[in-house]
PDB file of C-alpha atoms in Angstrom:
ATOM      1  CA  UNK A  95     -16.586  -0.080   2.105  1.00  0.00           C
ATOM      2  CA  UNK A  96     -12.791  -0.320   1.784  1.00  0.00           C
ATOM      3  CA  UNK A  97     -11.302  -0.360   4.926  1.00  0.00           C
ATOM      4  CA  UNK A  98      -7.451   0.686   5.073  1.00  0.00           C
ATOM      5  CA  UNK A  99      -4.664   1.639   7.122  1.00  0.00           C
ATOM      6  CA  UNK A 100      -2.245   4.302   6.151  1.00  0.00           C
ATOM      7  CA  UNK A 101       1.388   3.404   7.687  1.00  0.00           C
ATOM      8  CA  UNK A 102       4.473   6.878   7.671  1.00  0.00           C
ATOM      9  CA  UNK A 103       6.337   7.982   9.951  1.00  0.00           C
ATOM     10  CA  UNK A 104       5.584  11.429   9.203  1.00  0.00           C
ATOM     11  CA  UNK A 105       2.011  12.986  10.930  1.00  0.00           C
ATOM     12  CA  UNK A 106       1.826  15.358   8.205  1.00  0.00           C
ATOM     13  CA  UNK A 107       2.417  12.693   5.251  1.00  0.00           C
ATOM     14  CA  UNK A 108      -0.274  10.052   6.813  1.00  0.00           C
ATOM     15  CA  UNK A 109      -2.914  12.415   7.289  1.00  0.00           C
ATOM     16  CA  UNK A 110      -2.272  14.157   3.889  1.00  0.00           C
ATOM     17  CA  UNK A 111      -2.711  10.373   2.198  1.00  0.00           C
ATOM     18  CA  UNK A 112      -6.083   9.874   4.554  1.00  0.00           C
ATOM     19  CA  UNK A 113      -7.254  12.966   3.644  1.00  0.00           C
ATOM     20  CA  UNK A 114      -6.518  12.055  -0.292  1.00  0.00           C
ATOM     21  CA  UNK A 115      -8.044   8.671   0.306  1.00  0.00           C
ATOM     22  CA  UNK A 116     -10.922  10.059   2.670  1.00  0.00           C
ATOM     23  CA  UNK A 117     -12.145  12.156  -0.479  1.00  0.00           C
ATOM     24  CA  UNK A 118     -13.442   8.407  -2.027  1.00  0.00           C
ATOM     25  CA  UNK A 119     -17.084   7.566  -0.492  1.00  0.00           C
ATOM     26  CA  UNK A 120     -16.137   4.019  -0.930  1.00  0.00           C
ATOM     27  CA  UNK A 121     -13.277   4.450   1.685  1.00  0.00           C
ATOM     28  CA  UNK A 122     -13.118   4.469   5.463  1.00  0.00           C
ATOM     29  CA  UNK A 123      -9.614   5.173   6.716  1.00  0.00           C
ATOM     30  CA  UNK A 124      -9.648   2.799   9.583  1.00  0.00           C
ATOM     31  CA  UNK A 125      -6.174   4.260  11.598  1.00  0.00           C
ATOM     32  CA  UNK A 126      -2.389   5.973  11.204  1.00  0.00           C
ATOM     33  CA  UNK A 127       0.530   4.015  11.904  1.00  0.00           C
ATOM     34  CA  UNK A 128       3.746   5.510  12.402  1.00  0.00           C
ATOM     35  CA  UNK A 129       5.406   2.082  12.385  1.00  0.00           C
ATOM     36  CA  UNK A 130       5.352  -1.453  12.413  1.00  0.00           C
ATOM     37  CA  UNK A 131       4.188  -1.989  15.902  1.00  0.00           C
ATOM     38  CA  UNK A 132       1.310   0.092  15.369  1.00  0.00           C
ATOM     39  CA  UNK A 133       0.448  -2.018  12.299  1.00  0.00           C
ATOM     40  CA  UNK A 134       0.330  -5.116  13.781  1.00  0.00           C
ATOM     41  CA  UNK A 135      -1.595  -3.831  16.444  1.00  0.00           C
ATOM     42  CA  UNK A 136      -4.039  -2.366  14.042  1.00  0.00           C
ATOM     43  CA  UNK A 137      -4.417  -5.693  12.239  1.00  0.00           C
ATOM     44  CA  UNK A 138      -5.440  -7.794  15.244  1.00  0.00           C
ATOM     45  CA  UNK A 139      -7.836  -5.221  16.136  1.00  0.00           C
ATOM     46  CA  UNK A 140      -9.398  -4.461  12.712  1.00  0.00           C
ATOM     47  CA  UNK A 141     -10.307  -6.011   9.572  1.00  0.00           C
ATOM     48  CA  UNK A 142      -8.235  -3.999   6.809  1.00  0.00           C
ATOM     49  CA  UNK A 143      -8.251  -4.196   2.997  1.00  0.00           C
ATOM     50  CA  UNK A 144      -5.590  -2.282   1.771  1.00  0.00           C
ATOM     51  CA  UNK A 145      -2.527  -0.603   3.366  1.00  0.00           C
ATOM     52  CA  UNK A 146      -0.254   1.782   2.632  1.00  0.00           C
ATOM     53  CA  UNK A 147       3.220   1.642   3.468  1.00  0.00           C
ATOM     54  CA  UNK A 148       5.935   4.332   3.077  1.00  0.00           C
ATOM     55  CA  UNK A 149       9.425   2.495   2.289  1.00  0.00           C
ATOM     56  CA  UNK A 150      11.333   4.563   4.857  1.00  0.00           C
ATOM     57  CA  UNK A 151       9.701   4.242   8.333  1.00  0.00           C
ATOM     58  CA  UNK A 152      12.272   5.951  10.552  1.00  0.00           C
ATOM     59  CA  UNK A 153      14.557   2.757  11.700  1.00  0.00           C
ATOM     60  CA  UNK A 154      12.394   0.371   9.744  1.00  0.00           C
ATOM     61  CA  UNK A 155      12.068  -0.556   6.449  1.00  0.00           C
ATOM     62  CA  UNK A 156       8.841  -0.566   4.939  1.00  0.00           C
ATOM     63  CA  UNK A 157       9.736  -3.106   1.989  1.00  0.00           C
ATOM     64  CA  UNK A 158      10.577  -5.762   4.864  1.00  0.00           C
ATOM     65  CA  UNK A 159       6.816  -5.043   6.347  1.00  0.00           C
ATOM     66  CA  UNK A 160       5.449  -5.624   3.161  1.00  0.00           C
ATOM     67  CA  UNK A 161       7.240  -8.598   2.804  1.00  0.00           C
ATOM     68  CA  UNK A 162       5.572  -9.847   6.065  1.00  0.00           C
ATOM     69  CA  UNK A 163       2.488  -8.333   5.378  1.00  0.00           C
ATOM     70  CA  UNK A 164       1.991 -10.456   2.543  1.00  0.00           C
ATOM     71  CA  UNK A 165       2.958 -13.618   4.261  1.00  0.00           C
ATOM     72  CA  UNK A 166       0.806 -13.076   7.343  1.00  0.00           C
ATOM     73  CA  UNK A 167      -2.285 -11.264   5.294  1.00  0.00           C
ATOM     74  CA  UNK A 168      -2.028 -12.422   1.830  1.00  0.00           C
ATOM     75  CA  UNK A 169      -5.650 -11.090   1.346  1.00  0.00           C
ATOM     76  CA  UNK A 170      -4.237  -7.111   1.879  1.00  0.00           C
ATOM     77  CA  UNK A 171      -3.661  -5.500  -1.176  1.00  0.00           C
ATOM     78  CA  UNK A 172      -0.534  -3.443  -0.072  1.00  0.00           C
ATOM     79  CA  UNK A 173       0.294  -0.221  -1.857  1.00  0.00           C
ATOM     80  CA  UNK A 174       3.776   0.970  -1.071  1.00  0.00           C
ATOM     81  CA  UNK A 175       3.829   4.874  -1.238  1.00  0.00           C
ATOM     82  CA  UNK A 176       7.165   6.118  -1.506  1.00  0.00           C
ATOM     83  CA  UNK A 177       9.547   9.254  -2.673  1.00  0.00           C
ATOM     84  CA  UNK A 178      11.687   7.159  -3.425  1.00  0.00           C
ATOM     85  CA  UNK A 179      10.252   5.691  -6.455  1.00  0.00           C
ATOM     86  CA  UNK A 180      13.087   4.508  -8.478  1.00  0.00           C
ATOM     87  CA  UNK A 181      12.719   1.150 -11.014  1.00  0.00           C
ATOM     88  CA  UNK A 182      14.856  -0.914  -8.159  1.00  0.00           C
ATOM     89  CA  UNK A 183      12.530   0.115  -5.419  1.00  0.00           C
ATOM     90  CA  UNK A 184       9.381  -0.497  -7.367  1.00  0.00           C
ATOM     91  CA  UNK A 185      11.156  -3.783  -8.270  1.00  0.00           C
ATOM     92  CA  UNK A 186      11.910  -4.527  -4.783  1.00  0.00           C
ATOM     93  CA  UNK A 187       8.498  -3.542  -3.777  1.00  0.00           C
ATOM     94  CA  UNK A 188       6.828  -5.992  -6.186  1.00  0.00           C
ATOM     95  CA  UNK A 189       9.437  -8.894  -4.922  1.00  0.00           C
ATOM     96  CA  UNK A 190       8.021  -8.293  -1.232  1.00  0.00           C
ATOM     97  CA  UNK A 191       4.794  -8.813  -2.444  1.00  0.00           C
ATOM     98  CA  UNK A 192       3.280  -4.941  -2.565  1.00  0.00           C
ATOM     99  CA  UNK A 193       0.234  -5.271  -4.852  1.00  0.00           C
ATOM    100  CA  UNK A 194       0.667  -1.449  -6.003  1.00  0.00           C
ATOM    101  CA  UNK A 195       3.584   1.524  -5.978  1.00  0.00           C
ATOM    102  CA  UNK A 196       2.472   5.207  -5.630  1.00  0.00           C
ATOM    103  CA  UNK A 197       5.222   7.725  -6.256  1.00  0.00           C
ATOM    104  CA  UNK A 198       4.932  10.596  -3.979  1.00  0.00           C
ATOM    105  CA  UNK A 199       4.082  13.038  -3.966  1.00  0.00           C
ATOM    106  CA  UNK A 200       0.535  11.678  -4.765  1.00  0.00           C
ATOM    107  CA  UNK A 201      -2.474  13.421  -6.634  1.00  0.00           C
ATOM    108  CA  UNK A 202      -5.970  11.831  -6.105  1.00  0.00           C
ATOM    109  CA  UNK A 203      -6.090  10.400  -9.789  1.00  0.00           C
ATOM    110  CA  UNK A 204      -3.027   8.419  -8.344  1.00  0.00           C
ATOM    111  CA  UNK A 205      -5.586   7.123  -4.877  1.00  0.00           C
ATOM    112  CA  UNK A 206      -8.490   6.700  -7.387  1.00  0.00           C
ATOM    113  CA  UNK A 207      -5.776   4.567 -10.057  1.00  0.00           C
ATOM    114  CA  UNK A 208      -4.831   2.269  -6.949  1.00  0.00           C
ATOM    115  CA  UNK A 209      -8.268   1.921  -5.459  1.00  0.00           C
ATOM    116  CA  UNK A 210      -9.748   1.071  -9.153  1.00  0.00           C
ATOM    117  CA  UNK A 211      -7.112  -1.824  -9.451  1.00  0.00           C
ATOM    118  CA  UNK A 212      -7.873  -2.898  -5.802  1.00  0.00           C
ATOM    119  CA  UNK A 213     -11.671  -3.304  -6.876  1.00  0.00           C
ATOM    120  CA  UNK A 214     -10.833  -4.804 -10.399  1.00  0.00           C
ATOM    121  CA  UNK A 215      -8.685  -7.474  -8.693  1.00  0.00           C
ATOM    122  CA  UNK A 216     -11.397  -8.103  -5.707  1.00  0.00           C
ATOM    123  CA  UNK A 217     -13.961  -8.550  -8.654  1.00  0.00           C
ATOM    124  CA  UNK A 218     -11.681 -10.892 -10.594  1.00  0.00           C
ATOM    125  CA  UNK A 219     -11.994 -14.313  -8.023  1.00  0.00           C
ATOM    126  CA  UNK A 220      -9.240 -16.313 -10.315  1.00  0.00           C
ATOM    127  CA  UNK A 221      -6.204 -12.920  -9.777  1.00  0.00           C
ATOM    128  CA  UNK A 222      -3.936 -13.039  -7.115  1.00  0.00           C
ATOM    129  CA  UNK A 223      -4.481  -9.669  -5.588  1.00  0.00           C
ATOM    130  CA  UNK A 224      -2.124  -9.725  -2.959  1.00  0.00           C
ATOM    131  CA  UNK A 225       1.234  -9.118  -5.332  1.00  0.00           C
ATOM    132  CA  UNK A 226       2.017  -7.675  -8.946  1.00  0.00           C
ATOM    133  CA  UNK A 227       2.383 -10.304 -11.727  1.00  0.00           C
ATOM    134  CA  UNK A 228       4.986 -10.841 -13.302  1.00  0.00           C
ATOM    135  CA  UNK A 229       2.824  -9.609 -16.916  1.00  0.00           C
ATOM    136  CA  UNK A 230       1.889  -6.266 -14.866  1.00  0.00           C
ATOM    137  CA  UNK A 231       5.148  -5.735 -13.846  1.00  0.00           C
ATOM    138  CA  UNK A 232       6.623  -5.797 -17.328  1.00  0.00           C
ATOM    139  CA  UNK A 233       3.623  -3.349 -18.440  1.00  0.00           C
ATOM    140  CA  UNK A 234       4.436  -1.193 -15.517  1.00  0.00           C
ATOM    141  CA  UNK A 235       8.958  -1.391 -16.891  1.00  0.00           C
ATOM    142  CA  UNK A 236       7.759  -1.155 -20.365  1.00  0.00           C
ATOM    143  CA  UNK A 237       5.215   2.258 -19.420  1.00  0.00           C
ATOM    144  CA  UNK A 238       8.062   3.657 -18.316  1.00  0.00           C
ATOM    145  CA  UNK A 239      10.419   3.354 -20.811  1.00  0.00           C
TER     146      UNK A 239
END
């Protein structure tokens, strides 16, 4: 079972992603954050897998919790899951060590894409799953023109 922790600042946007992610069977949605402080809680009550993390948190920026994230819990594959999903931010999201970007709004082909890459890197013991490569990040530049 995948284990994760959805992390916005807006009700309606984290329970729209848990419902999205809720629809895998392989999936338990272990909590909603609203912000960082409710994260870290989260984490040193629960083992966790994968989290997603909006950019824009209200006062806090999501791209410096990933950043931390991925120092403190290098074993979280971290999917940033923003609006604003321009080159620089998906740049910047790769930099603070996000292992995935979903461009809102999100479809469930876009949960299933980031949840198959989660398992593919889980099953592949020699990959670095806790931050793009630099390869996969010039796939990702070169997919998109």
């Amino acid at each position: 079972m995948i284990k994760i922790v959805i992390v916005d600042d807006f009700k309606e946007t984290a329970e729209s992603l848990s419902m999205l992610y809720g629809l895998r069977k392989d999936v338990q949605i272990v909590a909603l954050a609203h912000n960082g402080d409710q994260l870290w809680s989260i984490l040193q009550e629960h083992e966790v897998d994968l989290i997603s993390l909006d950019i824009q948190l209200g006062r806090e920026n999501g791209l410096e919790l990933c950043q931390i994230i991925h120092h403190k819990y290098p074993e979280i594959f971290t999917v940033i899951c923003s609006v604003e999903a321009t080159i620089e931010n998906q740049r910047l999201a790769a930099e603070a060590g996000a292992s995935y970007f979903l461009a809102k709004p999100v479809s469930i082909a876009d949960i299933s894409e980031a949840i198959d890459l989660f398992l593919r890197c889980q099953q592949d013991a020699g990959t670095d799953s806790s931050s793009l490569t630099a390869e996969s990040l010039d796939d990702l530049f070169d997919s998109l023109g």
